[in-house]
Short mmCIF file of N, CA and C in Angstrom, two decimals:
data_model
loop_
_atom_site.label_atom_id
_atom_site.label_comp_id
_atom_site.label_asym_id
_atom_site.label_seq_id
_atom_site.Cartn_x
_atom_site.Cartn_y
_atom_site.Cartn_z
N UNK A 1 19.30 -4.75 -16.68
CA UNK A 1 19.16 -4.29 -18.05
C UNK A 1 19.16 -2.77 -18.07
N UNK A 2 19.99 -2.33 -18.58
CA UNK A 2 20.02 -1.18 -19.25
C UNK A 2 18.86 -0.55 -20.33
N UNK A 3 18.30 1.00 -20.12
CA UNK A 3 17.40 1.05 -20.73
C UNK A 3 17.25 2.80 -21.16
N UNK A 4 17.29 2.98 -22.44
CA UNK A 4 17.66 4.68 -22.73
C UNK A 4 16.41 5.40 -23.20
N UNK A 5 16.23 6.16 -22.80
CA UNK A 5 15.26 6.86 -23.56
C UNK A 5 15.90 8.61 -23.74
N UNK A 6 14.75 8.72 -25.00
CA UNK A 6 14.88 10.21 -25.75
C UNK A 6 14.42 11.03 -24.61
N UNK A 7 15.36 12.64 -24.55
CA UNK A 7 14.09 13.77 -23.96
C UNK A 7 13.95 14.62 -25.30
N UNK A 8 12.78 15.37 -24.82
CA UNK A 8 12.08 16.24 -25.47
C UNK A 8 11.19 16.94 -24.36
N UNK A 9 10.95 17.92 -25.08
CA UNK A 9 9.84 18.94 -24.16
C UNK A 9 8.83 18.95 -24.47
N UNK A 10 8.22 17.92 -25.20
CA UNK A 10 6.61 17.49 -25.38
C UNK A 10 6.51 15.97 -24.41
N UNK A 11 7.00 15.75 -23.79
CA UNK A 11 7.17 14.30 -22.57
C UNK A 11 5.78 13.50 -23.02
N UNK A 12 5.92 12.43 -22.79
CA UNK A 12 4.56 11.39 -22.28
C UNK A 12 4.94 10.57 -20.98
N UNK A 13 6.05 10.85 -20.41
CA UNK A 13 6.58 10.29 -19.26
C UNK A 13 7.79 11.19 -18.47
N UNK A 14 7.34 10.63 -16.91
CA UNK A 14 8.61 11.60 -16.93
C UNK A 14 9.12 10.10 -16.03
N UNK A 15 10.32 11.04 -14.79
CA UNK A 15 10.86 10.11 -14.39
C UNK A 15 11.77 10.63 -13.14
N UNK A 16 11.65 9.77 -11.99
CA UNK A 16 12.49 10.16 -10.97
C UNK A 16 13.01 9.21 -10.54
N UNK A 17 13.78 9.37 -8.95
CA UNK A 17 14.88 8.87 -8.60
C UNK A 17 13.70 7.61 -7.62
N UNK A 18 14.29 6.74 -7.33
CA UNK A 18 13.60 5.85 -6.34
C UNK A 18 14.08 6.16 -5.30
N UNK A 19 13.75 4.67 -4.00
CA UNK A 19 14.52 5.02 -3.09
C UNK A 19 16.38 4.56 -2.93
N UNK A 20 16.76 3.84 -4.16
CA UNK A 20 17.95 3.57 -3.93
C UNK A 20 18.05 4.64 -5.67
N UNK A 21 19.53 5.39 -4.82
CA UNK A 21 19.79 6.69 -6.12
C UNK A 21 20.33 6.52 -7.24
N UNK A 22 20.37 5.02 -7.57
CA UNK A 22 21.13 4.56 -8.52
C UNK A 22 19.68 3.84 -9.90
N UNK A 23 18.72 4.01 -8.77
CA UNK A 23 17.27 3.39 -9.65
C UNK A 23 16.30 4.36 -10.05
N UNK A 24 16.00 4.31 -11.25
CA UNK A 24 14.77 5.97 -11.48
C UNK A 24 13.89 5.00 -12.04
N UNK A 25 12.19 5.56 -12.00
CA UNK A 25 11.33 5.05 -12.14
C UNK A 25 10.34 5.91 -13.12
N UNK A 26 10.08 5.32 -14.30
CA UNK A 26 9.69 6.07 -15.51
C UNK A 26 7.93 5.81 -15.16
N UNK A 27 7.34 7.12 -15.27
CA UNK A 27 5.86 7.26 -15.43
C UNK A 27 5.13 7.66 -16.13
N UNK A 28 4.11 6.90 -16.90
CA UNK A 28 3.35 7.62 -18.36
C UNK A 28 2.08 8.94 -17.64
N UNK A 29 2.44 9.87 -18.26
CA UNK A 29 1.67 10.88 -17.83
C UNK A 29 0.67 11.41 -19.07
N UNK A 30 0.59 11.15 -20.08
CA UNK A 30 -0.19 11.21 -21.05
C UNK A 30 -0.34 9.97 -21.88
N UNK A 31 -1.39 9.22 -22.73
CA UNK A 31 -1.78 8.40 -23.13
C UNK A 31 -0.53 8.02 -24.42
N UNK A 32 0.18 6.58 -24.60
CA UNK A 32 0.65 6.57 -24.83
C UNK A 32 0.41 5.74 -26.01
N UNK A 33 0.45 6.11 -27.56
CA UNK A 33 -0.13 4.97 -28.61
C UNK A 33 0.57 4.19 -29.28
N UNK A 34 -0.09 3.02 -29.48
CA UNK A 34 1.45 1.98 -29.71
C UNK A 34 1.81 2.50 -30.90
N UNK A 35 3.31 1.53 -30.69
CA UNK A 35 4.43 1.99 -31.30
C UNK A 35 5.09 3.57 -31.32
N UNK A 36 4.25 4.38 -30.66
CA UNK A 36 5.00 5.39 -30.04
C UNK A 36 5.95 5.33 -29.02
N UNK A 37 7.14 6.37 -29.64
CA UNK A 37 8.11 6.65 -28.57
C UNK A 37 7.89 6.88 -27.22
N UNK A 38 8.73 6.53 -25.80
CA UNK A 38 8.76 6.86 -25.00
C UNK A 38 9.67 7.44 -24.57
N UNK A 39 8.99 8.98 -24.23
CA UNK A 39 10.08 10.06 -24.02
C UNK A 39 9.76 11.03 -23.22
N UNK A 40 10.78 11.93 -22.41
CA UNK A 40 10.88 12.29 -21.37
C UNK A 40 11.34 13.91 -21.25
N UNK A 41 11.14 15.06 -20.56
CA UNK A 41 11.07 15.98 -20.71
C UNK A 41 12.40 16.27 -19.99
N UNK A 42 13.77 16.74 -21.16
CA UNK A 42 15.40 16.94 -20.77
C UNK A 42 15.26 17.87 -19.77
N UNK A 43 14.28 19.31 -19.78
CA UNK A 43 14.57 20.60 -18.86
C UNK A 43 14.32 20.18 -17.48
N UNK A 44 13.26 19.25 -16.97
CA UNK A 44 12.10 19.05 -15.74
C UNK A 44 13.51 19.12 -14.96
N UNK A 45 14.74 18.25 -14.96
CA UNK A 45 15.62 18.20 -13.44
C UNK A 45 16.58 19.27 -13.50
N UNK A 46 16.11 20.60 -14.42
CA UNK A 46 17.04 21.65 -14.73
C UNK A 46 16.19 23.13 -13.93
N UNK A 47 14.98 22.59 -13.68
CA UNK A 47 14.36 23.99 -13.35
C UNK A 47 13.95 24.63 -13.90
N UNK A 48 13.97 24.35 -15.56
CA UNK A 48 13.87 25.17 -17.03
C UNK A 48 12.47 25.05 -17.15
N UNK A 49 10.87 24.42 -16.94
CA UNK A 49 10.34 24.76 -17.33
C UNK A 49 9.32 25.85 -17.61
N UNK A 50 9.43 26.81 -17.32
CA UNK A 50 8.98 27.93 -17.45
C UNK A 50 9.53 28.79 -18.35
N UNK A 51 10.86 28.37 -18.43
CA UNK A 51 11.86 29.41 -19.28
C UNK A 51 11.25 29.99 -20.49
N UNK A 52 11.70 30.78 -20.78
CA UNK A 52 11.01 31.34 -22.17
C UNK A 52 12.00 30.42 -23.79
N UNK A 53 11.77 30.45 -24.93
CA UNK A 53 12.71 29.64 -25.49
C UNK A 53 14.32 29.90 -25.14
N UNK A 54 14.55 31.72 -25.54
CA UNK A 54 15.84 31.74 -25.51
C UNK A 54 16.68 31.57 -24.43
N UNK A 55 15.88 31.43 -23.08
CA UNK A 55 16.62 31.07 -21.35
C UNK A 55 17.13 29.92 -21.56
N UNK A 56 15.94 28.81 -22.25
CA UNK A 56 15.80 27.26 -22.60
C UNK A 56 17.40 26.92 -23.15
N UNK A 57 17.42 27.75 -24.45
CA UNK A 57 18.65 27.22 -25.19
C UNK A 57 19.73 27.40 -24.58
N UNK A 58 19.93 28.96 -23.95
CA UNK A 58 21.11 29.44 -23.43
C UNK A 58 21.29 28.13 -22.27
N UNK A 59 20.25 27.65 -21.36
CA UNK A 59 21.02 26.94 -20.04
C UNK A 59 21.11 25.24 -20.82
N UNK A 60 20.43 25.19 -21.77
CA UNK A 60 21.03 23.61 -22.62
C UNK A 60 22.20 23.55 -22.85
N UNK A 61 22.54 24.66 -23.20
CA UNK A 61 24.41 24.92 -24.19
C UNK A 61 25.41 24.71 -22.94
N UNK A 62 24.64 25.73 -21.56
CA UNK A 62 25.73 25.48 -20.90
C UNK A 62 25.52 24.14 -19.73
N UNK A 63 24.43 23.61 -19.39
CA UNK A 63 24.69 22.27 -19.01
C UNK A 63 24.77 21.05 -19.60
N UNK A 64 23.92 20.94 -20.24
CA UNK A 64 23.98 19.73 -21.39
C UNK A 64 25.32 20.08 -22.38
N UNK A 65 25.38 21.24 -22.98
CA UNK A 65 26.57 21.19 -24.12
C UNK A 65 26.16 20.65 -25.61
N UNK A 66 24.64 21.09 -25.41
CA UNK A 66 24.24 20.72 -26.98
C UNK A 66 23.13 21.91 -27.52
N UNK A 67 22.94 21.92 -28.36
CA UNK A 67 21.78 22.96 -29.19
C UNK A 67 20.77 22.13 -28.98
N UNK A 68 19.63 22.82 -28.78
CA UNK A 68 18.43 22.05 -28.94
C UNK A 68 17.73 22.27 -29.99
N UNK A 69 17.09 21.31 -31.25
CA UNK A 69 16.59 21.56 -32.09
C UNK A 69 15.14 20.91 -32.06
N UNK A 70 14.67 20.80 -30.98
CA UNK A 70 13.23 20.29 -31.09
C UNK A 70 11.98 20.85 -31.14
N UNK A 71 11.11 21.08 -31.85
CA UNK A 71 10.03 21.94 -32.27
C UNK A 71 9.46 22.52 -31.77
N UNK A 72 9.55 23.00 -30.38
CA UNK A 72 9.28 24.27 -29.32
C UNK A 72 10.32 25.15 -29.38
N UNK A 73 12.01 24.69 -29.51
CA UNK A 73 12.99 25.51 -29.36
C UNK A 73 13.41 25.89 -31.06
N UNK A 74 12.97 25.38 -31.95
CA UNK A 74 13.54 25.14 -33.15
C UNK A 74 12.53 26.49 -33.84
N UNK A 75 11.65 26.78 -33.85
CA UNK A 75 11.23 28.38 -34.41
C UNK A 75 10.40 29.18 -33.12
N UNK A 76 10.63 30.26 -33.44
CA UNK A 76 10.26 31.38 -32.47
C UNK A 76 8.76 31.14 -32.09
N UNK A 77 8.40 31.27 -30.68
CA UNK A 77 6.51 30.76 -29.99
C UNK A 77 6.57 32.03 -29.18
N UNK A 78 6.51 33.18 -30.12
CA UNK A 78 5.85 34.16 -28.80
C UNK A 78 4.59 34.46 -28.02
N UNK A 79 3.69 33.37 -28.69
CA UNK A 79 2.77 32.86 -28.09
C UNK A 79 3.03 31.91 -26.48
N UNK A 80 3.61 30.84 -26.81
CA UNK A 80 4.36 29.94 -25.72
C UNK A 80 5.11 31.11 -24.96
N UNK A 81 6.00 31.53 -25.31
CA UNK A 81 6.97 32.53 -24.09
C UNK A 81 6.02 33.10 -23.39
N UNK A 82 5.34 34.32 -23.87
CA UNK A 82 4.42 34.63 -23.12
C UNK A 82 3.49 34.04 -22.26
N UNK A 83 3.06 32.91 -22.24
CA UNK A 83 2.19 31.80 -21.03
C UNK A 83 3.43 31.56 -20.48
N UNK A 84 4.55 30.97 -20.60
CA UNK A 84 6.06 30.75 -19.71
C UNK A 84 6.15 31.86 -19.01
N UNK A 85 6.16 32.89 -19.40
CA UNK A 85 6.29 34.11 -18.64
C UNK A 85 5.09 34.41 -17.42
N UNK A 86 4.25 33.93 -17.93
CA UNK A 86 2.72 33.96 -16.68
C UNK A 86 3.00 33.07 -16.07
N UNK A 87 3.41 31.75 -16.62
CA UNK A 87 3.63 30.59 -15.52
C UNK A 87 4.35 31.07 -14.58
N UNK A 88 5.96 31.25 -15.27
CA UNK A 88 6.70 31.63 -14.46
C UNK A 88 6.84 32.53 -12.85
N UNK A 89 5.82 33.79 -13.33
CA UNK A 89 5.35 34.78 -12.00
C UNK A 89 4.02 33.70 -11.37
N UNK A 90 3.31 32.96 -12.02
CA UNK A 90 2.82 32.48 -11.09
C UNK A 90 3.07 31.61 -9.74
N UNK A 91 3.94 30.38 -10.55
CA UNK A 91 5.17 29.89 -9.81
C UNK A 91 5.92 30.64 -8.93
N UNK A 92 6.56 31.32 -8.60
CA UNK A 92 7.15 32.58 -7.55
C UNK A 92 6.22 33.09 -7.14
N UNK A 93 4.86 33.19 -7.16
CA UNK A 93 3.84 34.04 -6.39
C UNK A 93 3.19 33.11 -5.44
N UNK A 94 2.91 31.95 -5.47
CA UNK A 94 2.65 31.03 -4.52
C UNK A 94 3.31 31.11 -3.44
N UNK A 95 4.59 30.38 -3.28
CA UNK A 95 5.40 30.21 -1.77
C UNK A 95 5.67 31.76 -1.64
N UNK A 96 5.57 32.86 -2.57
CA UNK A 96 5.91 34.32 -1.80
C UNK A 96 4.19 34.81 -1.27
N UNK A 97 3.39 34.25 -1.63
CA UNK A 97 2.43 34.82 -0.95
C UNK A 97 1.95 33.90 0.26
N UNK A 98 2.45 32.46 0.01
CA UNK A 98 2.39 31.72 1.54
C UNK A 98 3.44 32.02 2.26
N UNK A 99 4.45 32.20 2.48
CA UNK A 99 5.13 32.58 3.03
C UNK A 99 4.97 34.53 4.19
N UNK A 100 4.12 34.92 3.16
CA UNK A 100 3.72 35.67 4.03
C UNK A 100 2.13 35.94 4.73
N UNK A 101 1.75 34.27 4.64
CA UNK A 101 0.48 34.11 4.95
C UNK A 101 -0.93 34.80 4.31
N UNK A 102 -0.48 35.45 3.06
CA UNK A 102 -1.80 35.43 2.22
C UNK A 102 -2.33 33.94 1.03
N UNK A 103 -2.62 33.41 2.12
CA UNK A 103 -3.53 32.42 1.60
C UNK A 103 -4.85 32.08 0.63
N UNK A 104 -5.14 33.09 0.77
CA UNK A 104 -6.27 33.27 -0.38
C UNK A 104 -5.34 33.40 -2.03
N UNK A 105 -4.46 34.73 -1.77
CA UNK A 105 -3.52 34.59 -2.87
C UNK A 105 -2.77 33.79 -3.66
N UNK A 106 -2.20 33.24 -2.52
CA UNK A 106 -1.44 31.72 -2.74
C UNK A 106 -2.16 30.48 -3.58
N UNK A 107 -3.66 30.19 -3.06
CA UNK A 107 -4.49 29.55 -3.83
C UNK A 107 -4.74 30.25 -5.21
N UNK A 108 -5.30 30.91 -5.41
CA UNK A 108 -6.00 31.82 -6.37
C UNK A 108 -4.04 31.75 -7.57
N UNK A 109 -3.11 32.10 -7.08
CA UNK A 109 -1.92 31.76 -7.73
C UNK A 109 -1.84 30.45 -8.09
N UNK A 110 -2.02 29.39 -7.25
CA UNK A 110 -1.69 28.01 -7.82
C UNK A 110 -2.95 27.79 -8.88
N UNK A 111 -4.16 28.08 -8.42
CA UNK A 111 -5.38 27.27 -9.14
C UNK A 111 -5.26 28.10 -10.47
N UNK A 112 -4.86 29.63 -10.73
CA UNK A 112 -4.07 30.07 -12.32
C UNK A 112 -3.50 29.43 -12.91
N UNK A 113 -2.16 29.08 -12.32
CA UNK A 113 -1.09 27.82 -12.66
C UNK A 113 -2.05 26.95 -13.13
N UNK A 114 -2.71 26.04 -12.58
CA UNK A 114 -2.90 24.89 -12.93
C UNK A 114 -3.43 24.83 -14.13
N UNK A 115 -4.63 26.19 -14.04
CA UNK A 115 -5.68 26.22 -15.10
C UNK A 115 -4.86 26.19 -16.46
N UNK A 116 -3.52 27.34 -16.66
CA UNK A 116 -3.05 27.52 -17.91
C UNK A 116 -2.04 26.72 -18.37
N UNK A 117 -1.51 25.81 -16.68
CA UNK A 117 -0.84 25.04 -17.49
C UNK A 117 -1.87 23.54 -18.65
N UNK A 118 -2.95 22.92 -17.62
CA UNK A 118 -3.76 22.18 -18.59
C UNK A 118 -4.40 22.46 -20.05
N UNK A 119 -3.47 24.17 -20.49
CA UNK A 119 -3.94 24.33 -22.02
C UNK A 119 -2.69 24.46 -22.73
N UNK A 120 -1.60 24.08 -22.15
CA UNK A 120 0.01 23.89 -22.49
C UNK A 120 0.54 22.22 -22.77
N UNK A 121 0.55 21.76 -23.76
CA UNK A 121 0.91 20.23 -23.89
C UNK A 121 1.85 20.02 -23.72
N UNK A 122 2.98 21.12 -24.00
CA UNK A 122 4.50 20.67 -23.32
C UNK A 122 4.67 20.92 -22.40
N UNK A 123 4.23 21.53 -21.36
CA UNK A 123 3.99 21.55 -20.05
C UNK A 123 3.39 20.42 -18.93
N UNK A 124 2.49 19.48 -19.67
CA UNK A 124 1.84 18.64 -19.03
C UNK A 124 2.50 17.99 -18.03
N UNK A 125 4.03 17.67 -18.06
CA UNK A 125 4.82 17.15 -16.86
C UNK A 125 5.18 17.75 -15.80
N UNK A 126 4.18 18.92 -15.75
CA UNK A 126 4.44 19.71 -14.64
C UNK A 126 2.96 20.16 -13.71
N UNK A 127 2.03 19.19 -14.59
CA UNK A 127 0.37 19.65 -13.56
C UNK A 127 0.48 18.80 -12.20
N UNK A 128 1.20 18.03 -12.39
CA UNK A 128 0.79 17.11 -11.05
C UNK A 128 1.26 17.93 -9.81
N UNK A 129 2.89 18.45 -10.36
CA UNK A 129 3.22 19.34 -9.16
C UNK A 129 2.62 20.58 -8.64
N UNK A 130 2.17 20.69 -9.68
CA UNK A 130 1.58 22.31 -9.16
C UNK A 130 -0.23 22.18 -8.65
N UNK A 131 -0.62 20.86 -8.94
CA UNK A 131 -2.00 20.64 -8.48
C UNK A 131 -1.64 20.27 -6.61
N UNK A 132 -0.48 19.82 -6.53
CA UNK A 132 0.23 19.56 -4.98
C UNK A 132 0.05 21.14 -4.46
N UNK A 133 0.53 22.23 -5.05
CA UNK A 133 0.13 23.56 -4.54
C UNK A 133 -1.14 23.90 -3.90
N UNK A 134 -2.15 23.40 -4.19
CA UNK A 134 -3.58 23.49 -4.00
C UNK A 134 -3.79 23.03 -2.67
N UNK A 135 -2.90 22.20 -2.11
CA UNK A 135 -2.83 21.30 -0.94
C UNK A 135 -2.57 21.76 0.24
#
């Protein structure tokens, strides 16, 4: 059986590949209330989440080939950009400060991440990975 779902960048599920690459396996990551949609965050296998809106739209147009009109991209959050923009250097400050064995940094970078992403709701499909940083 065939089975479709919506994305959006407010997710309650996301979804990856199994072990055969032809099978993906959908996971509820926020509480899901009936008769609510189940839907999935389009940017997560693009690398986009951090982007600020206008990165967002520009790399939708050119991989997807569509406008995005959904209510993060649909009016200006220079509130949101700005935490994208902290995420973002936080994200790159981790593996550049493990990589050169400041470890204290590296933590103190992920456990930021984590903190600001758990006050970001369209972000939420991205705490699990970055709580793996901590590790």
């Amino acid at each position: 059986k065939q089975w479709y779902q919506r994305r959006v960048r407010a997710p309650n599920a996301e979804w990856s590949y199994c072990e055969n690459p032809r099978v993906k396996e959908v996971r509820v990551i926020r509480e899901i209330k009936k008769g609510e949609e189940v839907v999935t965050d389009y940017m997560a296998m693009e690398d986009g989440a951090f982007l600020i809106a206008s990165e967002r739209k520009r790399m939708l147009l050119a991989i997807r080939n569509f406008h995005c009109a959904c209510a993060l991209c649909a009016s200006e959050h220079a509130e949101n950009d700005a935490l994208r923009r902290k995420l973002q250097k936080l994200h790159n400050d981790v593996p550049k400060y493990a990589s050169q064995l400041d470890l204290p940094s590296a933590i103190a970078a992920a456990l930021e991440k984590c903190q600001n992403l758990e006050n970001c709701e369209d972000l939420v499909s991205e705490i699990g990975m970055a709580y793996l940083e901590l590790y």
